[in-house]
PDB file of C-alpha atoms in Angstrom:
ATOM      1  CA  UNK A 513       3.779 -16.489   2.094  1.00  0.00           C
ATOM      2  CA  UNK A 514       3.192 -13.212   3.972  1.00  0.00           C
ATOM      3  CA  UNK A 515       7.119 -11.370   4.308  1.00  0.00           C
ATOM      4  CA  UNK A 516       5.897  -8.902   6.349  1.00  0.00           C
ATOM      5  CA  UNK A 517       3.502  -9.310   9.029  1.00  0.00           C
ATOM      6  CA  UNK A 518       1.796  -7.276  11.529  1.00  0.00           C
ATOM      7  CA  UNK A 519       0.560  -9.288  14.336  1.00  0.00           C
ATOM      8  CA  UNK A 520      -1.410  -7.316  16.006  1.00  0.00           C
ATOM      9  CA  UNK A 521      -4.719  -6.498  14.389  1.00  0.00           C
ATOM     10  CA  UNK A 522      -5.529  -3.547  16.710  1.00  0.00           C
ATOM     11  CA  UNK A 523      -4.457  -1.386  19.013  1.00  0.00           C
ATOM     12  CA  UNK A 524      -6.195   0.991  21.589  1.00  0.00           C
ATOM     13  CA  UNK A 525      -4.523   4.000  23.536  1.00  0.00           C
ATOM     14  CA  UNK A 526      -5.054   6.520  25.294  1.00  0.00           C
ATOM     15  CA  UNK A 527      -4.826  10.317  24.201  1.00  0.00           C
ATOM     16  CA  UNK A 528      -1.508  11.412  25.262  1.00  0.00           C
ATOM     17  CA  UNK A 529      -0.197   8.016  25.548  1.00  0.00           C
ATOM     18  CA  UNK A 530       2.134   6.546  23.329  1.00  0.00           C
ATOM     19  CA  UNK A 531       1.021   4.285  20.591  1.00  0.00           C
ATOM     20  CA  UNK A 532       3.420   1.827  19.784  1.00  0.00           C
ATOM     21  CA  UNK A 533       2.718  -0.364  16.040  1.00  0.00           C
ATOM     22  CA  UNK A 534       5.097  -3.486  15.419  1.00  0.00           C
ATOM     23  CA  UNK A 535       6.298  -5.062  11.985  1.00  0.00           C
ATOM     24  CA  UNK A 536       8.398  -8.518  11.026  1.00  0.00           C
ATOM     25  CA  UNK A 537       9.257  -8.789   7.940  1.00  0.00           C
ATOM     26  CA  UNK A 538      11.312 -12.450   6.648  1.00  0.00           C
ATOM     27  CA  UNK A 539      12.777 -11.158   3.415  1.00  0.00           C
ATOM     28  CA  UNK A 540      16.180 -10.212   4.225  1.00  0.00           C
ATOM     29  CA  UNK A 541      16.723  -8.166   0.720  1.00  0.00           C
ATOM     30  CA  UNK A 542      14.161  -5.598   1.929  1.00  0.00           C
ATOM     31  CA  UNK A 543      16.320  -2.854   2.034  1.00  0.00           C
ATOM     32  CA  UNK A 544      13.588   0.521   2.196  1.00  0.00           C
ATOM     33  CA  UNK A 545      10.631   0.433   5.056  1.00  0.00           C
ATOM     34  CA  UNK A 546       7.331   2.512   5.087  1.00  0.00           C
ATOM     35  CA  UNK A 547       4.689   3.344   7.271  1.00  0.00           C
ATOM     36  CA  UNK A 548       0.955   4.134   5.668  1.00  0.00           C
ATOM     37  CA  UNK A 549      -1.885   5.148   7.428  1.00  0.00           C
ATOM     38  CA  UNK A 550      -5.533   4.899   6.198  1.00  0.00           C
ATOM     39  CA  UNK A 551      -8.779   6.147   6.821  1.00  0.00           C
ATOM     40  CA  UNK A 552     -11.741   4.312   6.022  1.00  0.00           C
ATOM     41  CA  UNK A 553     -12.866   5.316   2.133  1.00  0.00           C
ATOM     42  CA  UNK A 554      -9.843   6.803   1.505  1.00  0.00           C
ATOM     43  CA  UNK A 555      -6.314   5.268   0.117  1.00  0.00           C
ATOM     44  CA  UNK A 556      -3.423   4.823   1.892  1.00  0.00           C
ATOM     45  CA  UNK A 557      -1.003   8.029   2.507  1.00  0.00           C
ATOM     46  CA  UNK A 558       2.453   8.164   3.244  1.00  0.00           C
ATOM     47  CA  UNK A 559       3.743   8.292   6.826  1.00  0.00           C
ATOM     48  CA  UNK A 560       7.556   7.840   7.063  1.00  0.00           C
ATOM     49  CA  UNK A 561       9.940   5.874   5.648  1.00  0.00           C
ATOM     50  CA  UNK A 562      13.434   4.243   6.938  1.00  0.00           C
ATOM     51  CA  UNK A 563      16.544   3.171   4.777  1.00  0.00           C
ATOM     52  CA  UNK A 564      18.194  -0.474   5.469  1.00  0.00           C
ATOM     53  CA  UNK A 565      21.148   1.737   6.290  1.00  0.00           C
ATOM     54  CA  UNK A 566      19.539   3.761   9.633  1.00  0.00           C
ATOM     55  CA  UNK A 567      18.281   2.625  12.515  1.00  0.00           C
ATOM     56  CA  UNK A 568      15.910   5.110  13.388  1.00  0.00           C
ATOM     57  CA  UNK A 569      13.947   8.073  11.724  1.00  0.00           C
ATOM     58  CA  UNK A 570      12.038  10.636  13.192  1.00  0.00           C
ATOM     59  CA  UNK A 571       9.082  13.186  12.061  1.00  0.00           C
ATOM     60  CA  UNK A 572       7.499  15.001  14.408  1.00  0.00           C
ATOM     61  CA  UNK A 573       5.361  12.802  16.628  1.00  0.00           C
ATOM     62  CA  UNK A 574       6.432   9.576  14.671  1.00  0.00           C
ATOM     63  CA  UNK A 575       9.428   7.882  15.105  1.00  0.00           C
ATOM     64  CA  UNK A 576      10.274   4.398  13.204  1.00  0.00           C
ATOM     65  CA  UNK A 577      12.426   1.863  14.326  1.00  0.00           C
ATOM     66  CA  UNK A 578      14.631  -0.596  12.714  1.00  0.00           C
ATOM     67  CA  UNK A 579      16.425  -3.798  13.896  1.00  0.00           C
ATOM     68  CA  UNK A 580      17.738  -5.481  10.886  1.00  0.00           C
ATOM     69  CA  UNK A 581      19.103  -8.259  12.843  1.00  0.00           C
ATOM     70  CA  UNK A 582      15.479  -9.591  14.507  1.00  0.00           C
ATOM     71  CA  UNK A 583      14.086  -8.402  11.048  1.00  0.00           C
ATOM     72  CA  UNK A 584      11.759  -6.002  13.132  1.00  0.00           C
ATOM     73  CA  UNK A 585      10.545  -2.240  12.886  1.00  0.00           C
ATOM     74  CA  UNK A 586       7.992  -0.624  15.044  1.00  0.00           C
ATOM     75  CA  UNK A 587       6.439   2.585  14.676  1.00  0.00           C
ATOM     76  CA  UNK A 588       5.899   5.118  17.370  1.00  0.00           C
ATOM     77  CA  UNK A 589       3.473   8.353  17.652  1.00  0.00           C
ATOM     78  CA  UNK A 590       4.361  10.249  21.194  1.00  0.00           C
ATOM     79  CA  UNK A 591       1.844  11.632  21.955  1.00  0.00           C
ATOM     80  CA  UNK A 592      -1.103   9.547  20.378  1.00  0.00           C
ATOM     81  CA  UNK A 593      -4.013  11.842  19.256  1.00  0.00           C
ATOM     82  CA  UNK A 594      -7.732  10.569  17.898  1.00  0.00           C
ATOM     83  CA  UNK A 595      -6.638  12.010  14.958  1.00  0.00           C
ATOM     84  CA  UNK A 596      -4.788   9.087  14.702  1.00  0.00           C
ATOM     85  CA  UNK A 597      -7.270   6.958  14.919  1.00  0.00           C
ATOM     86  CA  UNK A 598      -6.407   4.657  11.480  1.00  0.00           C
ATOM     87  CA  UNK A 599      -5.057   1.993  10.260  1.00  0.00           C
ATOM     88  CA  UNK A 600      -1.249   1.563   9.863  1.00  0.00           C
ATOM     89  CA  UNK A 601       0.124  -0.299   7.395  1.00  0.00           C
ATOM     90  CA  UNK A 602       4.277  -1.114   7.164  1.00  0.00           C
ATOM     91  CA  UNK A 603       5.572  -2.200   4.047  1.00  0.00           C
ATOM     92  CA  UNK A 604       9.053  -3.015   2.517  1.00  0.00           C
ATOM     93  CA  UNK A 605      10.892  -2.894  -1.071  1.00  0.00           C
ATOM     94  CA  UNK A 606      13.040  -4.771  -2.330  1.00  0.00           C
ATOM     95  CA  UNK A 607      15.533  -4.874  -5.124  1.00  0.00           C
ATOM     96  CA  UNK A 608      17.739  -1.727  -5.342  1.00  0.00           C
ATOM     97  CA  UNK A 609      16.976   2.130  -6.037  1.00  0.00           C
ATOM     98  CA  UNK A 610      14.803   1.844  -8.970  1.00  0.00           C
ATOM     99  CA  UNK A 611      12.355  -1.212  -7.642  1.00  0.00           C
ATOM    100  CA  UNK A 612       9.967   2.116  -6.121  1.00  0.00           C
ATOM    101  CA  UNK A 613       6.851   0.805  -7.487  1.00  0.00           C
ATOM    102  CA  UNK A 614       6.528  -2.166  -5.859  1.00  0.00           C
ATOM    103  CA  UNK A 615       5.595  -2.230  -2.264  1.00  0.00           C
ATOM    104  CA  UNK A 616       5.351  -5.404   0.334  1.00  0.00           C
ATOM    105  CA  UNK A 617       2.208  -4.666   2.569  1.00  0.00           C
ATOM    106  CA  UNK A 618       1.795  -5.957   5.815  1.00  0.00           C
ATOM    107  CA  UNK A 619      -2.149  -7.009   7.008  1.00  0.00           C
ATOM    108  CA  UNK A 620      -2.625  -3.849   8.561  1.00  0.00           C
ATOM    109  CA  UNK A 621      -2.924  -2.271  12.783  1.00  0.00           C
ATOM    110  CA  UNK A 622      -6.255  -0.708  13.468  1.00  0.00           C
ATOM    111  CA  UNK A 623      -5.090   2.083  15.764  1.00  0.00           C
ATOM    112  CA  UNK A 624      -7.804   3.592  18.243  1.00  0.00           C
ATOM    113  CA  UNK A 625      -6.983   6.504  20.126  1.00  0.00           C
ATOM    114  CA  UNK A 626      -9.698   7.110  23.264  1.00  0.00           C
ATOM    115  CA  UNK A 627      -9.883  11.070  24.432  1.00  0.00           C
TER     116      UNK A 627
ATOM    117  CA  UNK B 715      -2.878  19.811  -7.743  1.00  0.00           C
ATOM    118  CA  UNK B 716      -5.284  16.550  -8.655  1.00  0.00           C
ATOM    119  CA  UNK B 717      -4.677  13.667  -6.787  1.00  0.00           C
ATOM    120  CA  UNK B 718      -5.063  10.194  -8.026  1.00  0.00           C
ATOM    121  CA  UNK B 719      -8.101   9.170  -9.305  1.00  0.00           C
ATOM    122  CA  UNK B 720     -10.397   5.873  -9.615  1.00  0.00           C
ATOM    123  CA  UNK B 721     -13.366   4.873 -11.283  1.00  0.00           C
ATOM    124  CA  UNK B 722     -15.627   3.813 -10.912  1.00  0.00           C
ATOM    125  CA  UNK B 723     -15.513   3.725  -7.193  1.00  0.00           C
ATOM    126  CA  UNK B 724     -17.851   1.133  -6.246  1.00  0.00           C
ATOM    127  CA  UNK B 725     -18.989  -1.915  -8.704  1.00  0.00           C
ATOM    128  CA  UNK B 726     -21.315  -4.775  -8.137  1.00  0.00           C
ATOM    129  CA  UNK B 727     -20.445  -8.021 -10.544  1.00  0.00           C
ATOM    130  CA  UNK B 728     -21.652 -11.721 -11.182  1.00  0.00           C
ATOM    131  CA  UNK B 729     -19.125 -14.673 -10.823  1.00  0.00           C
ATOM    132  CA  UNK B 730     -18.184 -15.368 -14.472  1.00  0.00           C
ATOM    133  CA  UNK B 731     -17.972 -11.407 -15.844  1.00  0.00           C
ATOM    134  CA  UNK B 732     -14.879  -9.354 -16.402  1.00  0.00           C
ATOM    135  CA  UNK B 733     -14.333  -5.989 -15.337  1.00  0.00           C
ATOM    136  CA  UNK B 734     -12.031  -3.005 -16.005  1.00  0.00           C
ATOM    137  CA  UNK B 735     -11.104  -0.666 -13.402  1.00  0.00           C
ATOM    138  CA  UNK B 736      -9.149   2.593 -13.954  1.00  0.00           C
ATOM    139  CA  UNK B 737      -6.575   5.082 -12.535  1.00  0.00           C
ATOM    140  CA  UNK B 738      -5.649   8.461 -13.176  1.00  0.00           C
ATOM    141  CA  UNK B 739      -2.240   9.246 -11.725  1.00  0.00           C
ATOM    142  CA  UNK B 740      -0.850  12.549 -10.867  1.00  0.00           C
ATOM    143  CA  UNK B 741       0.027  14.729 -13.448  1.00  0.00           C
ATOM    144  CA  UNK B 742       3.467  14.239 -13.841  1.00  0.00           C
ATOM    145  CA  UNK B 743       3.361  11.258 -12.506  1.00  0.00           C
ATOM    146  CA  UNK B 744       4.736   8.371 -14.894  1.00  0.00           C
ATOM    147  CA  UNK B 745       4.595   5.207 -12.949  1.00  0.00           C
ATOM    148  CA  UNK B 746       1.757   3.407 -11.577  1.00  0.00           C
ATOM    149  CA  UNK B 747       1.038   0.446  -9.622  1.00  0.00           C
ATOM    150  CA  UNK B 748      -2.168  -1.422  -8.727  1.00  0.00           C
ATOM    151  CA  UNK B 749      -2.463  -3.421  -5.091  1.00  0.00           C
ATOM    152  CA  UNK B 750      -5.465  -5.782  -3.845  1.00  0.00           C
ATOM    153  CA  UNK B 751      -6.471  -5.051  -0.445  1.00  0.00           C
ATOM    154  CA  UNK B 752      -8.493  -7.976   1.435  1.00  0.00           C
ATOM    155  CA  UNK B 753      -9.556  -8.415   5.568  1.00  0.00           C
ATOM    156  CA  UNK B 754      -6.714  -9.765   6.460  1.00  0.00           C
ATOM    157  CA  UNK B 755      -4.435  -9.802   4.003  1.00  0.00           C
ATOM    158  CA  UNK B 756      -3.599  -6.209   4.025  1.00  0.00           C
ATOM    159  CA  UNK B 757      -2.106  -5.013   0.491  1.00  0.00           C
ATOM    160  CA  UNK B 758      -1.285  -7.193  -2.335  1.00  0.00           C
ATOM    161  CA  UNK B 759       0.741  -5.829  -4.903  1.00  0.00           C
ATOM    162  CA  UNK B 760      -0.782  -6.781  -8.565  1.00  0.00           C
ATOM    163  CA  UNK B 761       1.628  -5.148 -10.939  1.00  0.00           C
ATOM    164  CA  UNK B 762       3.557  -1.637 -11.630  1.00  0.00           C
ATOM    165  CA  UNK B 763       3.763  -0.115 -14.866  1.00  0.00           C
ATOM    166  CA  UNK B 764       6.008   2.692 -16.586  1.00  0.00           C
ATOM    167  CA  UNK B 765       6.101   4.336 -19.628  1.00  0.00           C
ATOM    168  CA  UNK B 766       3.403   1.643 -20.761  1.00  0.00           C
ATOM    169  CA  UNK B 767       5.823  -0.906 -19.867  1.00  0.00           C
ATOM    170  CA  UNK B 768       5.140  -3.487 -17.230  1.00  0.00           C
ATOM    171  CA  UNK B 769       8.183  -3.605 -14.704  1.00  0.00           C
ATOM    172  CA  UNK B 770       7.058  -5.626 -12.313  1.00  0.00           C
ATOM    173  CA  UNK B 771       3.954  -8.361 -11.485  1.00  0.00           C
ATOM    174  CA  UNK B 772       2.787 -10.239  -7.990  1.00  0.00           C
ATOM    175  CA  UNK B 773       1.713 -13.460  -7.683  1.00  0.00           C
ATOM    176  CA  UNK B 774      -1.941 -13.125  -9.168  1.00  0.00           C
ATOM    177  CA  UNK B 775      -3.103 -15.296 -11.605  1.00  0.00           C
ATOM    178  CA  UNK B 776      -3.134 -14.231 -15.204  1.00  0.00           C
ATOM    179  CA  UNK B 777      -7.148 -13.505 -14.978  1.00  0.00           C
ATOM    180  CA  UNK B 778      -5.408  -9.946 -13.596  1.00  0.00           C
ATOM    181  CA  UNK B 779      -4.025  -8.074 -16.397  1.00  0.00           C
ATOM    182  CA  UNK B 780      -3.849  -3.941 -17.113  1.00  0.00           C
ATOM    183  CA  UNK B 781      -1.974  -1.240 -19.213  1.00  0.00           C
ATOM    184  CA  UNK B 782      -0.636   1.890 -19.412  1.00  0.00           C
ATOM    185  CA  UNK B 783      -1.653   3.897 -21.826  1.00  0.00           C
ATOM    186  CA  UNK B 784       0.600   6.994 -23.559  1.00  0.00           C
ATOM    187  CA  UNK B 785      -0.669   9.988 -21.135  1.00  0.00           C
ATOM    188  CA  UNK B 786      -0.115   7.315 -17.938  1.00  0.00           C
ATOM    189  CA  UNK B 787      -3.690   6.360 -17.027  1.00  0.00           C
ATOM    190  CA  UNK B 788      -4.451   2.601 -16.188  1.00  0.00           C
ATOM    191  CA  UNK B 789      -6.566  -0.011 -16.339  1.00  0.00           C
ATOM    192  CA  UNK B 790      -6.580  -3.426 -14.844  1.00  0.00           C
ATOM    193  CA  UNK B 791      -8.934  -6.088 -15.940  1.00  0.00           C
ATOM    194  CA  UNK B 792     -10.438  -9.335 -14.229  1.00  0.00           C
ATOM    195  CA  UNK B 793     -11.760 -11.569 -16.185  1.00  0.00           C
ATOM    196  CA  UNK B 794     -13.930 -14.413 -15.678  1.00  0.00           C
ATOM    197  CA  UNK B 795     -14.481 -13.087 -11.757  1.00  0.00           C
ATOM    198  CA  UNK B 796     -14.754 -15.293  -8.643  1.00  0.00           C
ATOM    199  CA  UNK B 797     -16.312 -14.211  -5.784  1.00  0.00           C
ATOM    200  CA  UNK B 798     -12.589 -14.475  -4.254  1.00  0.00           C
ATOM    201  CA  UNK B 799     -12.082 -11.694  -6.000  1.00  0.00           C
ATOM    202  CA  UNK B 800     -14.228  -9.093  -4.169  1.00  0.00           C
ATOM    203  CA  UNK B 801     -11.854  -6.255  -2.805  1.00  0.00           C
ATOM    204  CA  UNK B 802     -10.656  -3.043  -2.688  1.00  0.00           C
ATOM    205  CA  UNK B 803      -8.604  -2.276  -5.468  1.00  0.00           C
ATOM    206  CA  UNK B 804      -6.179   0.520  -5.273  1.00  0.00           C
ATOM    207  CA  UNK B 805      -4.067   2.280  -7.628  1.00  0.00           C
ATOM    208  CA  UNK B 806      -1.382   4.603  -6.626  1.00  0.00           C
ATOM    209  CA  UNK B 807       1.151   6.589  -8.802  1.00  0.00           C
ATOM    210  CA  UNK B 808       4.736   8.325  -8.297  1.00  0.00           C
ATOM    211  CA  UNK B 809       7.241  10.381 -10.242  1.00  0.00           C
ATOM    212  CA  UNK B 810       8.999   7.763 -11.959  1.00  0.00           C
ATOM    213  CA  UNK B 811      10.586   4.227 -10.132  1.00  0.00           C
ATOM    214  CA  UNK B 812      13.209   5.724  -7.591  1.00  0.00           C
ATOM    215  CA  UNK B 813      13.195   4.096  -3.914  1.00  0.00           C
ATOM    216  CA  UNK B 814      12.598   7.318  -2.276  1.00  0.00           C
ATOM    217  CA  UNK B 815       9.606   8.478  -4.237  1.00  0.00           C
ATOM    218  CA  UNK B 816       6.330   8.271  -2.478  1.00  0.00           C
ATOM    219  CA  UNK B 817       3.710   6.795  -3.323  1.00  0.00           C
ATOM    220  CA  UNK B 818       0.329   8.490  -3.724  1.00  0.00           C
ATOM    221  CA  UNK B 819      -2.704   6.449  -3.276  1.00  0.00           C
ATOM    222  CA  UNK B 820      -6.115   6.552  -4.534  1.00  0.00           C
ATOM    223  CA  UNK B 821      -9.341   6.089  -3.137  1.00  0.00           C
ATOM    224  CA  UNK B 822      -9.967   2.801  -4.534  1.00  0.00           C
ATOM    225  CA  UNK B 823     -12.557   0.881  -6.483  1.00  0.00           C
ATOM    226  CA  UNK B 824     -14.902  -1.189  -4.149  1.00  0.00           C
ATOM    227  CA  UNK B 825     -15.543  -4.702  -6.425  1.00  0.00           C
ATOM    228  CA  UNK B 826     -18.283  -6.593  -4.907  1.00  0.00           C
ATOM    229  CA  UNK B 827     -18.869 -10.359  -6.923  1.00  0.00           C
ATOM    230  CA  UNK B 828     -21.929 -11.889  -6.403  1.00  0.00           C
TER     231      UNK B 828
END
Protein backbone atom coordinates (compact mmCIF):
# COMPACT_ATOMS: atom_id res chain seq x y z
CA UNK A 1 0.00 0.00 0.00
CA UNK A 2 2.00 2.98 -1.31
CA UNK A 3 0.68 6.38 1.07
CA UNK A 4 2.45 8.56 -0.88
CA UNK A 5 2.76 8.48 -4.49
CA UNK A 6 4.39 10.36 -7.15
CA UNK A 7 2.80 9.79 -10.41
CA UNK A 8 4.84 11.07 -12.60
CA UNK A 9 8.06 9.19 -13.19
CA UNK A 10 9.81 12.06 -15.03
CA UNK A 11 9.84 15.29 -15.86
CA UNK A 12 11.70 17.44 -18.55
CA UNK A 13 12.06 21.37 -18.61
CA UNK A 14 13.53 23.79 -19.91
CA UNK A 15 16.40 26.01 -18.32
CA UNK A 16 14.70 28.95 -17.00
CA UNK A 17 11.41 27.36 -16.96
CA UNK A 18 9.69 26.32 -14.05
CA UNK A 19 9.77 22.78 -12.93
CA UNK A 20 6.82 21.81 -11.24
CA UNK A 21 7.04 18.00 -9.06
CA UNK A 22 3.59 16.65 -7.64
CA UNK A 23 2.92 14.36 -4.47
CA UNK A 24 -0.47 12.47 -2.99
CA UNK A 25 -0.14 11.11 -0.10
CA UNK A 26 -3.53 8.88 1.58
CA UNK A 27 -2.45 8.84 5.19
CA UNK A 28 -4.22 11.59 6.75
CA UNK A 29 -1.94 11.49 10.14
CA UNK A 30 1.05 12.67 8.06
CA UNK A 31 1.55 15.71 9.70
CA UNK A 32 5.56 16.82 8.46
CA UNK A 33 6.38 16.78 4.43
CA UNK A 34 9.90 16.64 2.75
CA UNK A 35 11.39 17.06 -0.42
CA UNK A 36 14.86 14.96 -1.28
CA UNK A 37 16.75 15.18 -4.21
CA UNK A 38 19.31 12.59 -5.47
CA UNK A 39 22.01 12.19 -7.71
CA UNK A 40 22.88 9.04 -9.15
CA UNK A 41 25.63 7.19 -6.61
CA UNK A 42 24.97 9.40 -4.07
CA UNK A 43 22.15 9.33 -1.11
CA UNK A 44 19.41 11.35 -0.84
CA UNK A 45 19.89 15.11 0.63
CA UNK A 46 17.54 17.28 2.15
CA UNK A 47 15.58 19.84 0.13
CA UNK A 48 12.77 21.52 2.16
CA UNK A 49 10.39 20.58 4.40
CA UNK A 50 6.60 21.81 5.23
CA UNK A 51 4.64 21.47 8.62
CA UNK A 52 0.83 20.07 8.50
CA UNK A 53 0.21 23.50 9.97
CA UNK A 54 1.48 25.85 6.70
CA UNK A 55 0.49 25.92 3.51
CA UNK A 56 3.41 26.95 1.79
CA UNK A 57 7.28 27.22 2.38
CA UNK A 58 9.76 28.84 0.48
CA UNK A 59 13.79 28.60 -0.01
CA UNK A 60 15.24 30.31 -2.52
CA UNK A 61 14.30 28.86 -5.88
CA UNK A 62 12.06 26.10 -4.21
CA UNK A 63 8.84 26.61 -3.02
CA UNK A 64 6.55 23.59 -1.56
CA UNK A 65 3.04 23.44 -1.55
CA UNK A 66 0.50 21.96 0.66
CA UNK A 67 -3.27 21.20 0.31
CA UNK A 68 -4.22 19.11 3.19
CA UNK A 69 -7.69 18.84 2.04
CA UNK A 70 -6.90 16.98 -1.64
CA UNK A 71 -4.00 15.35 0.42
CA UNK A 72 -1.58 16.97 -2.24
CA UNK A 73 1.88 18.89 -2.18
CA UNK A 74 3.87 19.89 -5.16
CA UNK A 75 7.20 21.19 -5.30
CA UNK A 76 8.37 24.10 -7.34
CA UNK A 77 12.05 25.33 -8.51
CA UNK A 78 11.58 28.92 -10.46
CA UNK A 79 13.87 29.05 -12.36
CA UNK A 80 14.83 25.33 -13.21
CA UNK A 81 18.65 24.94 -13.72
CA UNK A 82 20.59 21.52 -15.08
CA UNK A 83 21.91 21.55 -11.89
CA UNK A 84 18.80 20.27 -11.04
CA UNK A 85 18.82 17.67 -13.03
CA UNK A 86 17.87 14.71 -10.18
CA UNK A 87 15.59 12.87 -8.82
CA UNK A 88 13.02 14.23 -6.29
CA UNK A 89 11.71 12.32 -3.82
CA UNK A 90 8.60 13.67 -1.28
CA UNK A 91 8.10 11.93 1.77
CA UNK A 92 5.87 12.28 4.94
CA UNK A 93 6.03 11.42 8.87
CA UNK A 94 3.80 10.50 10.86
CA UNK A 95 3.12 10.22 14.53
CA UNK A 96 3.98 13.40 16.51
CA UNK A 97 7.38 15.38 17.20
CA UNK A 98 9.57 12.60 18.16
CA UNK A 99 8.54 9.94 15.17
CA UNK A 100 11.83 11.89 13.06
CA UNK A 101 13.36 8.74 12.06
CA UNK A 102 10.94 7.33 10.13
CA UNK A 103 10.25 8.67 6.74
CA UNK A 104 7.30 7.66 4.05
CA UNK A 105 9.03 7.79 0.53
CA UNK A 106 7.27 8.35 -2.47
CA UNK A 107 8.63 6.29 -5.93
CA UNK A 108 10.58 9.08 -6.94
CA UNK A 109 10.41 12.21 -10.19
CA UNK A 110 13.36 12.03 -12.48
CA UNK A 111 13.77 15.75 -13.15
CA UNK A 112 15.67 16.75 -16.49
CA UNK A 113 16.53 20.17 -17.02
CA UNK A 114 17.58 20.88 -21.01
CA UNK A 115 20.04 24.18 -21.42
CA UNK B 1 32.78 17.20 9.39
CA UNK B 2 32.36 13.25 8.16
CA UNK B 3 29.33 12.49 6.60
CA UNK B 4 27.59 9.22 6.80
CA UNK B 5 29.24 6.35 5.82
CA UNK B 6 28.52 2.74 4.17
CA UNK B 7 30.27 -0.27 3.55
CA UNK B 8 30.84 -1.94 1.73
CA UNK B 9 29.42 -0.03 -1.13
CA UNK B 10 28.78 -2.51 -3.68
CA UNK B 11 28.23 -6.48 -2.91
CA UNK B 12 27.52 -9.34 -5.20
CA UNK B 13 25.55 -12.43 -3.29
CA UNK B 14 23.97 -15.95 -4.09
CA UNK B 15 20.20 -16.61 -3.32
CA UNK B 16 20.38 -18.51 0.00
CA UNK B 17 23.47 -16.33 1.82
CA UNK B 18 23.13 -13.65 4.44
CA UNK B 19 24.75 -10.47 4.45
CA UNK B 20 25.60 -7.59 6.82
CA UNK B 21 25.73 -4.15 5.70
CA UNK B 22 26.95 -1.18 7.82
CA UNK B 23 26.56 2.56 8.64
CA UNK B 24 28.54 5.06 10.22
CA UNK B 25 26.43 8.03 11.25
CA UNK B 26 27.54 11.48 11.93
CA UNK B 27 29.39 12.11 14.82
CA UNK B 28 27.01 13.25 17.11
CA UNK B 29 24.55 11.79 15.54
CA UNK B 30 22.50 9.20 17.79
CA UNK B 31 19.73 7.91 15.68
CA UNK B 32 19.80 5.96 12.62
CA UNK B 33 17.52 4.53 10.19
CA UNK B 34 17.95 2.11 7.28
CA UNK B 35 15.49 2.43 3.93
CA UNK B 36 15.32 -0.06 0.79
CA UNK B 37 15.29 1.71 -2.37
CA UNK B 38 13.89 -0.37 -5.52
CA UNK B 39 12.83 0.93 -9.46
CA UNK B 40 9.79 1.83 -8.67
CA UNK B 41 9.17 1.66 -5.38
CA UNK B 42 11.13 4.60 -4.34
CA UNK B 43 12.23 4.36 -0.48
CA UNK B 44 11.18 1.77 1.89
CA UNK B 45 11.73 2.40 5.33
CA UNK B 46 13.30 -0.90 7.14
CA UNK B 47 13.73 0.21 10.71
CA UNK B 48 15.18 3.27 12.95
CA UNK B 49 17.22 2.78 15.86
CA UNK B 50 18.35 4.96 18.99
CA UNK B 51 20.48 4.60 21.69
CA UNK B 52 20.71 0.80 20.54
CA UNK B 53 17.10 0.66 20.89
CA UNK B 54 14.83 -0.14 18.01
CA UNK B 55 11.95 2.57 17.83
CA UNK B 56 10.44 1.83 14.97
CA UNK B 57 10.22 -1.19 12.03
CA UNK B 58 8.44 -1.28 8.29
CA UNK B 59 6.78 -3.92 6.91
CA UNK B 60 9.84 -6.24 5.93
CA UNK B 61 9.91 -9.59 6.81
CA UNK B 62 11.91 -10.71 9.78
CA UNK B 63 14.87 -12.05 7.31
CA UNK B 64 15.76 -7.98 7.82
CA UNK B 65 17.16 -7.43 11.14
CA UNK B 66 20.16 -4.81 12.45
CA UNK B 67 21.57 -3.07 15.65
CA UNK B 68 22.97 -0.31 17.10
CA UNK B 69 25.83 -0.64 18.69
CA UNK B 70 27.16 1.75 21.89
CA UNK B 71 29.20 4.48 19.69
CA UNK B 72 25.89 4.52 17.10
CA UNK B 73 27.17 2.56 14.09
CA UNK B 74 24.76 -0.02 12.39
CA UNK B 75 24.33 -2.97 10.83
CA UNK B 76 21.46 -4.61 9.12
CA UNK B 77 21.48 -8.20 8.15
CA UNK B 78 19.59 -10.34 5.40
CA UNK B 79 19.55 -13.57 5.79
CA UNK B 80 18.77 -16.37 3.65
CA UNK B 81 18.69 -13.69 0.45
CA UNK B 82 16.25 -13.78 -2.51
CA UNK B 83 17.00 -12.31 -5.51
CA UNK B 84 13.94 -9.88 -4.52
CA UNK B 85 16.15 -8.57 -2.41
CA UNK B 86 18.68 -6.85 -4.73
CA UNK B 87 18.67 -2.99 -3.94
CA UNK B 88 20.10 -0.09 -2.81
CA UNK B 89 20.30 0.03 0.72
CA UNK B 90 20.64 3.28 2.46
CA UNK B 91 21.34 4.35 5.85
CA UNK B 92 20.90 7.81 7.04
CA UNK B 93 21.43 9.33 10.58
CA UNK B 94 20.20 12.57 12.60
CA UNK B 95 20.71 14.24 15.95
CA UNK B 96 18.37 12.38 17.94
CA UNK B 97 14.29 11.61 16.91
CA UNK B 98 12.79 15.26 16.72
CA UNK B 99 10.40 16.00 13.58
CA UNK B 100 12.45 18.82 12.44
CA UNK B 101 15.82 17.16 12.36
CA UNK B 102 17.14 16.31 8.98
CA UNK B 103 18.06 13.55 7.84
CA UNK B 104 21.52 12.88 6.40
CA UNK B 105 21.86 10.19 3.91
CA UNK B 106 24.53 7.94 2.86
CA UNK B 107 25.76 6.75 -0.24
CA UNK B 108 24.36 3.41 -0.03
CA UNK B 109 25.34 -0.21 -0.36
CA UNK B 110 24.58 -1.62 -3.92
CA UNK B 111 23.33 -5.57 -3.07
CA UNK B 112 23.23 -7.46 -6.20
CA UNK B 113 21.68 -11.44 -5.55
CA UNK B 114 22.38 -13.75 -8.04
Amino acid sequence: DQQVKQNSPSLSVQEGRISILNCDYTNSMFDYFLWYKKYPAEGPTFLISISSIKDKNEDGRFTVFLNKSAKHLSLHIVPSQPGDSAVYFCAASAGGNNQGGKLIFGQGTELSVKP
Amino acid sequence: KAGVTQTPRYLIKTRGQQVTLSCSPISGHRSVSWYQQTPGQGLQFLFEYFSETQRNKGNFPGRFSGRQFSNSRSEMNVSTLELGDSALYLCASQRGVMLKETQYFGPGTRLLVL
